[in-house]
mmCIF file of C-alpha atoms and ligand atoms in Angstrom:
data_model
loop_
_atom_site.group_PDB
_atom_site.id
_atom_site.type_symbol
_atom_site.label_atom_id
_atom_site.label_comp_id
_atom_site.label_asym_id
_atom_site.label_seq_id
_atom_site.Cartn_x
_atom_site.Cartn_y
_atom_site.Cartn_z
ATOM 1 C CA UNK M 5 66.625 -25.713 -194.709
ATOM 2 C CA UNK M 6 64.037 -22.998 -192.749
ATOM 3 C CA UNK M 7 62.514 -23.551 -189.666
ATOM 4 C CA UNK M 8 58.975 -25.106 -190.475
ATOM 5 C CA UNK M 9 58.021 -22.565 -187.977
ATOM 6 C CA UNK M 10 60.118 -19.986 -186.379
ATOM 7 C CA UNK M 11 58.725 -17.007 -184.095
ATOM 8 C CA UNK M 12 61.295 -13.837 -183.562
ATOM 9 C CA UNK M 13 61.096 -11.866 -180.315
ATOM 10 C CA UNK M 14 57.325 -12.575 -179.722
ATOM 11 C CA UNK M 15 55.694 -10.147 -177.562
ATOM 12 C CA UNK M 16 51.968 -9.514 -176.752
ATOM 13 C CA UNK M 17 50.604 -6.650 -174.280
ATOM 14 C CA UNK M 18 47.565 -6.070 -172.596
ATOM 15 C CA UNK M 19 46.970 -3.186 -170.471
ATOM 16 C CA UNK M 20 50.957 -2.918 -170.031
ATOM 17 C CA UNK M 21 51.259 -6.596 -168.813
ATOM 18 C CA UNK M 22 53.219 -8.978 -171.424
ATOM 19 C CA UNK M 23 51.209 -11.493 -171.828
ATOM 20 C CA UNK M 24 53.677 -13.266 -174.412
ATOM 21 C CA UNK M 25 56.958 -11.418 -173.903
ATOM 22 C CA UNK M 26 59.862 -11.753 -175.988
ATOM 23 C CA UNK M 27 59.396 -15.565 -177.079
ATOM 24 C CA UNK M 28 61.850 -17.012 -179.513
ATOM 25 C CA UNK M 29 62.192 -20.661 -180.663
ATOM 26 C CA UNK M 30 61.974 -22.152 -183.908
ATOM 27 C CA UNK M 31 60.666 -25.662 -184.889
ATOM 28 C CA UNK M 32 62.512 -27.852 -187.616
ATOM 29 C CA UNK M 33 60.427 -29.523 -190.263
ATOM 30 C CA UNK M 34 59.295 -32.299 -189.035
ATOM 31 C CA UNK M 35 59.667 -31.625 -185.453
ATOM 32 C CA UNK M 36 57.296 -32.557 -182.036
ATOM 33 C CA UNK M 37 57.796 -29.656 -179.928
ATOM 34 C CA UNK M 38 55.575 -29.382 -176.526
ATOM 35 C CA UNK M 39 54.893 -26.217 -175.436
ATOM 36 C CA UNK M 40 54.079 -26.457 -171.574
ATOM 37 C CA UNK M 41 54.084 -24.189 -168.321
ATOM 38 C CA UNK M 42 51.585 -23.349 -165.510
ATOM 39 C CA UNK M 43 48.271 -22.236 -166.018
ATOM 40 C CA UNK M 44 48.139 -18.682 -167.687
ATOM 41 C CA UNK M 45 52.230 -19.102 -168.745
ATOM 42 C CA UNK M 46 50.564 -17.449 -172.158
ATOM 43 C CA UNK M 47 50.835 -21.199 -174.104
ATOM 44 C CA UNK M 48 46.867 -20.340 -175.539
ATOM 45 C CA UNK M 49 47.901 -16.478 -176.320
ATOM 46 C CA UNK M 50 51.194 -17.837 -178.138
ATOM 47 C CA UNK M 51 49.492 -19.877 -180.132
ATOM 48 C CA UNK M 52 47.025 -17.323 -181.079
ATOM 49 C CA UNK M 53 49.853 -14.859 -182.103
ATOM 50 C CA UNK M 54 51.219 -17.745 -184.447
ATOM 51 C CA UNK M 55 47.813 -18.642 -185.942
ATOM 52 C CA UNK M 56 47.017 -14.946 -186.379
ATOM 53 C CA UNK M 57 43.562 -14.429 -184.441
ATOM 54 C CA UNK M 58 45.688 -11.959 -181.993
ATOM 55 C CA UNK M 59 48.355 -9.559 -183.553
ATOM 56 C CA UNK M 60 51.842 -8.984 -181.390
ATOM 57 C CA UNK M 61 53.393 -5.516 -180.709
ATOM 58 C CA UNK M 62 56.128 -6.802 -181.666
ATOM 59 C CA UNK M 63 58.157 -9.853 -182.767
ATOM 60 C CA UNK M 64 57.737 -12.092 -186.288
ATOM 61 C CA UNK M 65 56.278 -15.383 -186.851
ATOM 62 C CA UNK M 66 57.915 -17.162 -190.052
ATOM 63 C CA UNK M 67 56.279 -20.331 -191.691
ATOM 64 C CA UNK M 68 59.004 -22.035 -193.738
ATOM 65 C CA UNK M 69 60.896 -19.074 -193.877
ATOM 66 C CA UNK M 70 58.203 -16.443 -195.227
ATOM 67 C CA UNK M 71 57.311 -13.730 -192.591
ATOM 68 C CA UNK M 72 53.123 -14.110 -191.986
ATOM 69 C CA UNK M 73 53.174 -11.582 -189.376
ATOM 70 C CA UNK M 74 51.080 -9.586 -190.888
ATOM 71 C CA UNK M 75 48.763 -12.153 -192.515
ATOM 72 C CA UNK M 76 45.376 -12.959 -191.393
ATOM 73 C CA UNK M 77 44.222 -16.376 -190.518
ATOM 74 C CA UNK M 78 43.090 -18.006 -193.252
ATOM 75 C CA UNK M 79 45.742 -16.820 -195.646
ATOM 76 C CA UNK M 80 48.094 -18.596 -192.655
ATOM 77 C CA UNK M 81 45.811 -21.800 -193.092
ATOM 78 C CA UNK M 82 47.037 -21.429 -197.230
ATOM 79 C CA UNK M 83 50.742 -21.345 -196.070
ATOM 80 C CA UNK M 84 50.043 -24.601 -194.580
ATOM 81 C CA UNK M 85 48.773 -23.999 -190.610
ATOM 82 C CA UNK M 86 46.411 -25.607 -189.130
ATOM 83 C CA UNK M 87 45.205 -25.687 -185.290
ATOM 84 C CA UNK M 88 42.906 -27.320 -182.736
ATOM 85 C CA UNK M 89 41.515 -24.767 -180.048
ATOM 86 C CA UNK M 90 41.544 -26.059 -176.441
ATOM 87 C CA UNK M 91 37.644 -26.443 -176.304
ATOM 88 C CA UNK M 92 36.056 -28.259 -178.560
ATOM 89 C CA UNK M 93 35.039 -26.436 -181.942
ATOM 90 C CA UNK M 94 32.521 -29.195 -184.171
ATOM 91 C CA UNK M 95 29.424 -28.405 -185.552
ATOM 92 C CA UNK M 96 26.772 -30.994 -183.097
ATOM 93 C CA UNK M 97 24.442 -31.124 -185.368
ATOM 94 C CA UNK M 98 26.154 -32.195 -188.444
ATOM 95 C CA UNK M 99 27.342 -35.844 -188.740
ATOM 96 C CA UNK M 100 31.044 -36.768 -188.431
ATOM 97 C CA UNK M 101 31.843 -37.075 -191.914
ATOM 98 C CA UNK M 102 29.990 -33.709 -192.955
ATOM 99 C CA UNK M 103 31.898 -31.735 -190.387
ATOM 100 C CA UNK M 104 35.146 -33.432 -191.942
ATOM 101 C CA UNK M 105 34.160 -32.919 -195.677
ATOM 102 C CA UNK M 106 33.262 -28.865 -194.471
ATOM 103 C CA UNK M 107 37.066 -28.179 -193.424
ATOM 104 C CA UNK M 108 38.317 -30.105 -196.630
ATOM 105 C CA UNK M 109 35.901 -27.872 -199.145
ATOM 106 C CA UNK M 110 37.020 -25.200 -196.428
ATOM 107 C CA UNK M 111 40.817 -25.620 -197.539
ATOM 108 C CA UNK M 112 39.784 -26.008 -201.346
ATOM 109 C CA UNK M 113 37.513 -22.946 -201.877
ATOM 110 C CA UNK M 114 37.885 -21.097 -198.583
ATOM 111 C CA UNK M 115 35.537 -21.127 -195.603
ATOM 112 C CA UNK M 116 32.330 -18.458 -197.273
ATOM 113 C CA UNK M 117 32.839 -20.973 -200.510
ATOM 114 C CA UNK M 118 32.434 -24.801 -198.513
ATOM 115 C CA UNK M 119 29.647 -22.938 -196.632
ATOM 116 C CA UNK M 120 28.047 -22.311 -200.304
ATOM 117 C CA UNK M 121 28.799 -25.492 -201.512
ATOM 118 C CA UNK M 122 28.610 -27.971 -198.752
ATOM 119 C CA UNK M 123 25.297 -29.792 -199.209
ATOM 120 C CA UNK M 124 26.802 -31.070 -202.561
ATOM 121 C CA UNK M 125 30.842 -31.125 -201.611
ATOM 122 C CA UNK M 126 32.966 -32.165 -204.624
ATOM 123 C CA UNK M 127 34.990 -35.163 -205.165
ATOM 124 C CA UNK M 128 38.497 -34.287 -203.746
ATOM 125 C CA UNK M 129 37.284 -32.246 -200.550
ATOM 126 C CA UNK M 130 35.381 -35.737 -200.171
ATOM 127 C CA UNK M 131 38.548 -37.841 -200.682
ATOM 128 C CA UNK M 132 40.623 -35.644 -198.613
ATOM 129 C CA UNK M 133 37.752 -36.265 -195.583
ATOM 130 C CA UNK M 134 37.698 -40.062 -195.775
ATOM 131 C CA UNK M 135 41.621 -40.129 -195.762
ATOM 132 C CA UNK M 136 41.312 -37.804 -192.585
ATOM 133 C CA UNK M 137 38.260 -40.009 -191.088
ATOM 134 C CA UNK M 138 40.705 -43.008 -191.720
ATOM 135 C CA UNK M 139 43.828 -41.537 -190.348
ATOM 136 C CA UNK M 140 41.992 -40.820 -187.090
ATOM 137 C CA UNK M 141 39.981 -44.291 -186.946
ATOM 138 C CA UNK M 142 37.001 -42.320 -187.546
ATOM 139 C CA UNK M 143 35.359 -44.145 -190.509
ATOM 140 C CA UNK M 144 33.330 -46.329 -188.709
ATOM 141 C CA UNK M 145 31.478 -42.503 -187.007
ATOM 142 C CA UNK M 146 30.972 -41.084 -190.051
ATOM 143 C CA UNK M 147 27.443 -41.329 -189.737
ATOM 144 C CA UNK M 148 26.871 -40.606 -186.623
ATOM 145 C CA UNK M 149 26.248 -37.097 -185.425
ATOM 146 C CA UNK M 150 28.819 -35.045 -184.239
ATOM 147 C CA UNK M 151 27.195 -34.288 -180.835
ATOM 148 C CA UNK M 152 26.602 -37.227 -179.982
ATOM 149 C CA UNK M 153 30.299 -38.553 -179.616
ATOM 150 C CA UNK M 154 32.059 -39.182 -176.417
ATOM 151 C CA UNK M 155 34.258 -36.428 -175.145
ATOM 152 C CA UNK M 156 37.374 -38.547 -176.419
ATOM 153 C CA UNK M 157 35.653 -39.139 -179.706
ATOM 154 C CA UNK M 158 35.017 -35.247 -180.137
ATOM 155 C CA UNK M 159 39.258 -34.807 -179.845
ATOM 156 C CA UNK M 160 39.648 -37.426 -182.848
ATOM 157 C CA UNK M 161 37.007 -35.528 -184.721
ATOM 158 C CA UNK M 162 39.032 -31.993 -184.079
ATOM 159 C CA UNK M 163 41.901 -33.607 -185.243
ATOM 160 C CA UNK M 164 40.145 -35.079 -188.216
ATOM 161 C CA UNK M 165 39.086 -31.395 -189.043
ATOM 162 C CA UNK M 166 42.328 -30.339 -188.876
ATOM 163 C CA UNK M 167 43.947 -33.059 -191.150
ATOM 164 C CA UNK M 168 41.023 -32.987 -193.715
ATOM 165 C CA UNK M 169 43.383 -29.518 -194.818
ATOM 166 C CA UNK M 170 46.361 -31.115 -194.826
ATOM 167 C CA UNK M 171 48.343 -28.887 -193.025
ATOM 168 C CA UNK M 172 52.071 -29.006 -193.044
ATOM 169 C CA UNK M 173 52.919 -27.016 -189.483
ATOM 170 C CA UNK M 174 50.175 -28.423 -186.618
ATOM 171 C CA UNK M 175 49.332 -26.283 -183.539
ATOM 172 C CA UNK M 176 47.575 -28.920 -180.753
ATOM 173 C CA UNK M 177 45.980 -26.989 -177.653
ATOM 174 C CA UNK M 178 45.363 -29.486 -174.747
ATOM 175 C CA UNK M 179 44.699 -32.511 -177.277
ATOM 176 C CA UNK M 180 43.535 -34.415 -173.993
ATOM 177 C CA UNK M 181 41.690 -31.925 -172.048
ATOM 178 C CA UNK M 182 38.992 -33.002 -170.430
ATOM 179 C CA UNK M 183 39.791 -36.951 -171.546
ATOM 180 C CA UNK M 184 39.283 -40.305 -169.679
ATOM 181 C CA UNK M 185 42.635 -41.617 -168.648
ATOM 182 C CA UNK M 186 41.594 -44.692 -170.475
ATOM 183 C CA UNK M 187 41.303 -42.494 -173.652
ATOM 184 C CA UNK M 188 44.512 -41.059 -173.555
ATOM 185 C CA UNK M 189 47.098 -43.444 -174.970
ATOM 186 C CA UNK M 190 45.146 -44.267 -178.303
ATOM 187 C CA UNK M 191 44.728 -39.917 -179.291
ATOM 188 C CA UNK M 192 48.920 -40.203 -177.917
ATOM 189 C CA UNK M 193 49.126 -43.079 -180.657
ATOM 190 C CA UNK M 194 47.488 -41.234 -183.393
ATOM 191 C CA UNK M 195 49.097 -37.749 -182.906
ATOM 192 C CA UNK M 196 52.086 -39.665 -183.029
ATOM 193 C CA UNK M 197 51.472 -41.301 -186.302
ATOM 194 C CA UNK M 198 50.593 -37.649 -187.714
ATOM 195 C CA UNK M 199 54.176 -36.740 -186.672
ATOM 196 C CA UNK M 200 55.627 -39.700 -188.681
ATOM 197 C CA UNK M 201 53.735 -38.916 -191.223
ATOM 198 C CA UNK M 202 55.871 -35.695 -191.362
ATOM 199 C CA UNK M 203 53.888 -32.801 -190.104
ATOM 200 C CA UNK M 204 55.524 -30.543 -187.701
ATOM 201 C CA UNK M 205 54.006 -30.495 -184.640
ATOM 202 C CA UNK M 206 53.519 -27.992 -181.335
ATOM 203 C CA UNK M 207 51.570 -29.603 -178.341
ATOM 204 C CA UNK M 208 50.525 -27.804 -175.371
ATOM 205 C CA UNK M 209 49.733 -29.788 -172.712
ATOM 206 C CA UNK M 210 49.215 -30.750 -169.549
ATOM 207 C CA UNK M 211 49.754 -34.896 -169.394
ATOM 208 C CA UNK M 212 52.920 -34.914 -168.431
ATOM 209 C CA UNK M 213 53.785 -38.440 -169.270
ATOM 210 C CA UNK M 214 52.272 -37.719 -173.045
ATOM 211 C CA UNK M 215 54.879 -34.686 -173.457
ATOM 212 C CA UNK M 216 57.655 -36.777 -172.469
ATOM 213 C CA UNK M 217 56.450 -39.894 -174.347
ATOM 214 C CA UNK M 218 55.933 -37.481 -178.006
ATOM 215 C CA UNK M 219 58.323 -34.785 -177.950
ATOM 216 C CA UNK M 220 61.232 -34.077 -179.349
ATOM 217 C CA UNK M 221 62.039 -31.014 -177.442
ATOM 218 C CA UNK M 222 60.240 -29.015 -174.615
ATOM 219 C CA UNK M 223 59.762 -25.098 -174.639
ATOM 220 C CA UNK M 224 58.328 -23.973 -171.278
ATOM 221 C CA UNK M 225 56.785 -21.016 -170.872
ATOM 222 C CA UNK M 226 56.376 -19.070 -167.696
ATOM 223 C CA UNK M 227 54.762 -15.561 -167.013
ATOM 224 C CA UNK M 228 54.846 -15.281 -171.001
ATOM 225 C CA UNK M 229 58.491 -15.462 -171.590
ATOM 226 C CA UNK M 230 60.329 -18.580 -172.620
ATOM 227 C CA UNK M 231 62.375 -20.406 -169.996
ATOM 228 C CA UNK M 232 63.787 -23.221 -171.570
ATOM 229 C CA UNK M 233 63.766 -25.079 -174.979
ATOM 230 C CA UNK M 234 65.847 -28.482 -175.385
ATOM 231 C CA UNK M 235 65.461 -32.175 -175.249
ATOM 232 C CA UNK M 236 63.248 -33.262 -172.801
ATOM 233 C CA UNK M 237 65.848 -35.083 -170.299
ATOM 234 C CA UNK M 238 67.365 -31.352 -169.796
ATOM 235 C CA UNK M 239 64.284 -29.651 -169.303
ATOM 236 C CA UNK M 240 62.874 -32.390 -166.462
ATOM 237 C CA UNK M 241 66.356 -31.311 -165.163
ATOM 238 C CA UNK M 242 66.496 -27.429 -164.832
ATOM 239 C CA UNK M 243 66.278 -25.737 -162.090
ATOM 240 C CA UNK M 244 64.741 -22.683 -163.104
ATOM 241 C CA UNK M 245 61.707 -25.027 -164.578
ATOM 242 C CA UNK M 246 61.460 -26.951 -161.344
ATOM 243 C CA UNK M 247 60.915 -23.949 -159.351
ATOM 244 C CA UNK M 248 58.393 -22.285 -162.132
ATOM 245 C CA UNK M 249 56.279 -25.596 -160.940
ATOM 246 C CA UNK M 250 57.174 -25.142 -157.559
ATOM 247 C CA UNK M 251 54.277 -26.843 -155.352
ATOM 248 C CA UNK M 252 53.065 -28.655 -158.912
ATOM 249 C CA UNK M 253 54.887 -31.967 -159.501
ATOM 250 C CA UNK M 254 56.512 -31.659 -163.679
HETATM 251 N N1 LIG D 20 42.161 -11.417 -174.310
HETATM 252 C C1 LIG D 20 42.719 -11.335 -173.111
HETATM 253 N N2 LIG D 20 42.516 -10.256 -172.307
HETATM 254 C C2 LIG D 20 43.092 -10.161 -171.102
HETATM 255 N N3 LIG D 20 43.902 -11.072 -170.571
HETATM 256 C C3 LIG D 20 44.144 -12.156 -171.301
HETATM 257 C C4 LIG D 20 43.580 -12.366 -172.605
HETATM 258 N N4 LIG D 20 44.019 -13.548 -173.083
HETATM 259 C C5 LIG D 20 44.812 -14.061 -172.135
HETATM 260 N N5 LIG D 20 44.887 -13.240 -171.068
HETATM 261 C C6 LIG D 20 45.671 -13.482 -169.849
HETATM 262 O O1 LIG D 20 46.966 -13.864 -170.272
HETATM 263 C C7 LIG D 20 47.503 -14.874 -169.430
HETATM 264 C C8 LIG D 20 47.872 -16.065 -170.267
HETATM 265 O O2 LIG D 20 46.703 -16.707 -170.736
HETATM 266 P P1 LIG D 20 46.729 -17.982 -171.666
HETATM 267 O O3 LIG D 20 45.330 -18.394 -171.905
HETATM 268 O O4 LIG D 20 47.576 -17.709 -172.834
HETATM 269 O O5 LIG D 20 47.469 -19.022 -170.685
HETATM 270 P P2 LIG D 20 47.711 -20.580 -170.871
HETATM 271 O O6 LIG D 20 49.176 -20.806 -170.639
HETATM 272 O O7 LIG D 20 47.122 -21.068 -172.132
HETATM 273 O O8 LIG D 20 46.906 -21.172 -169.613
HETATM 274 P P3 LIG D 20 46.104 -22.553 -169.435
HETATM 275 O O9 LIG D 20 47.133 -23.600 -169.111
HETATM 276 O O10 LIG D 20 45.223 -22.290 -168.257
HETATM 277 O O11 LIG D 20 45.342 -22.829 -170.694
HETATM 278 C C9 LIG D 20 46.430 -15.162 -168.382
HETATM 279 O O12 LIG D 20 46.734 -14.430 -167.229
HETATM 280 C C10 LIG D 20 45.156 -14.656 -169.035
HETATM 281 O O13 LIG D 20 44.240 -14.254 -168.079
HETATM 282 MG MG1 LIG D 21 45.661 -22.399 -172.621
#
């Protein structure tokens, strides 16, 4: 069977400095793959390449198997992508549920057509929403405005977004950024239900203890290129990662 997601000799320059260079991995369907490294490793800038707001010099990104290089972003979201962004990315002044039902239309007509139609959304994009609200133990928000969550609330929400599209291949940027330590293990819970619930799934982030509680397999980036991808036991292990956090503890 293809990869679920497989990028080819990634590379991404600015001003002569690779910012992403040479990356290579491939995710199996199904799979929980973190995706850490220090601060400015390029984790944000890979992700960007594989959901298509940045273009590489060079390199291919394959979603089960089909080259989307060369596709733009929302025609990625149709193959079955979806993303969160590491700062939050709701609409405040729209209630929980309407900023859920938007991203279902969104995935049923596109994001110009749920923009046209949203004040009277359609029966499946509304379906799709509740089963997302549900899935994040959001229901009992749905009235409430978006804005007016807590910061741990919000993450759920962006997550909710996300599912409401039902994508097959999940790209999580910081999922706990910014959270209350106290908030942590219950987004850790759900993200891990998503994953049983067979999405493929690459996490960047920080919380150590979440990586090595979720994943399946570890790719750490440093300076942009890829330093090591396997089983998380054998990445806490490697030298060559150790000293990439050299002063930081893994
Ligand atoms: N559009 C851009 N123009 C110039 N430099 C950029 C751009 N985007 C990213 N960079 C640089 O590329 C490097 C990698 O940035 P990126 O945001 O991908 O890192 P990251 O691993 O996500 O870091 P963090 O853990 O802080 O989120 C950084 O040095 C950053 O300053
Ligand atoms: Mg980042």
């Amino acid at each position: 069977m293809a990869p679920a997601l497989a990028v080819e000799e990634l590379t991404w320059r600015i001003g002569g400095r690779a910012i992403v260079d040479g990356v290579a991995f491939a995710a199996a369907p199904g799979e929980l793959l973190a995706v850490i490294g220090p601060n400015g490793a390029g984790k944000t800038s890979l992700f960007n390449l594989i959901s298509g707001l940045t273009r590489p010099d060079s390199g291919r990104i394959l979603l089960g198997g089909r080259d989307v290089t060369r596709l733009a972003p929302h025609r990625r979201v149709r193959h079955g992508l979806g993303r969160t962004f590491q700062t939050s990315s709701v609409f405040p002044g729209l209630t929980v549920a309407e900023n859920v039902q938007l991203a279902a239309q969104a995935a049923v007509s596109g994001p110009i057509g749920a923009l046209a139609v949203w004040r009277r959304i359609g029966g499946p994009a509304r379906d799709r929403a509740a089963d997302a609200l549900e899935r994040t133990r959001l229901a009992h928000r749905a009235r409430a405005l978006a804005g007016a969550l807590s910061h741990g609330e919000k993450r759920k929400l962006e997550l909710a977004i996300l599912l409401a599209a039902g994508p097959s291949v999940i790209l999580l940027d910081e999922p706990m950024a910014g959270m209350a330590v106290e908030e942590v293990p219950d987004l850790s819970e759900l993200i891990r239900q998503v994953h049983r619930d067979g999405a493929t799934i690459l996490m960047v982030e920080h919380h150590i203890e979440v990586v090595l509680g979720l994943a399946e397999r570890i790719a750490v980036l440093h300076h942009g290129a890829l330093l090591a991808c396997d089983r998380p036991a054998a990445v806490v292990d490697d030298p060559a990662v150790r000293e990439a956090y050299l002063g930081e503890p893994l």
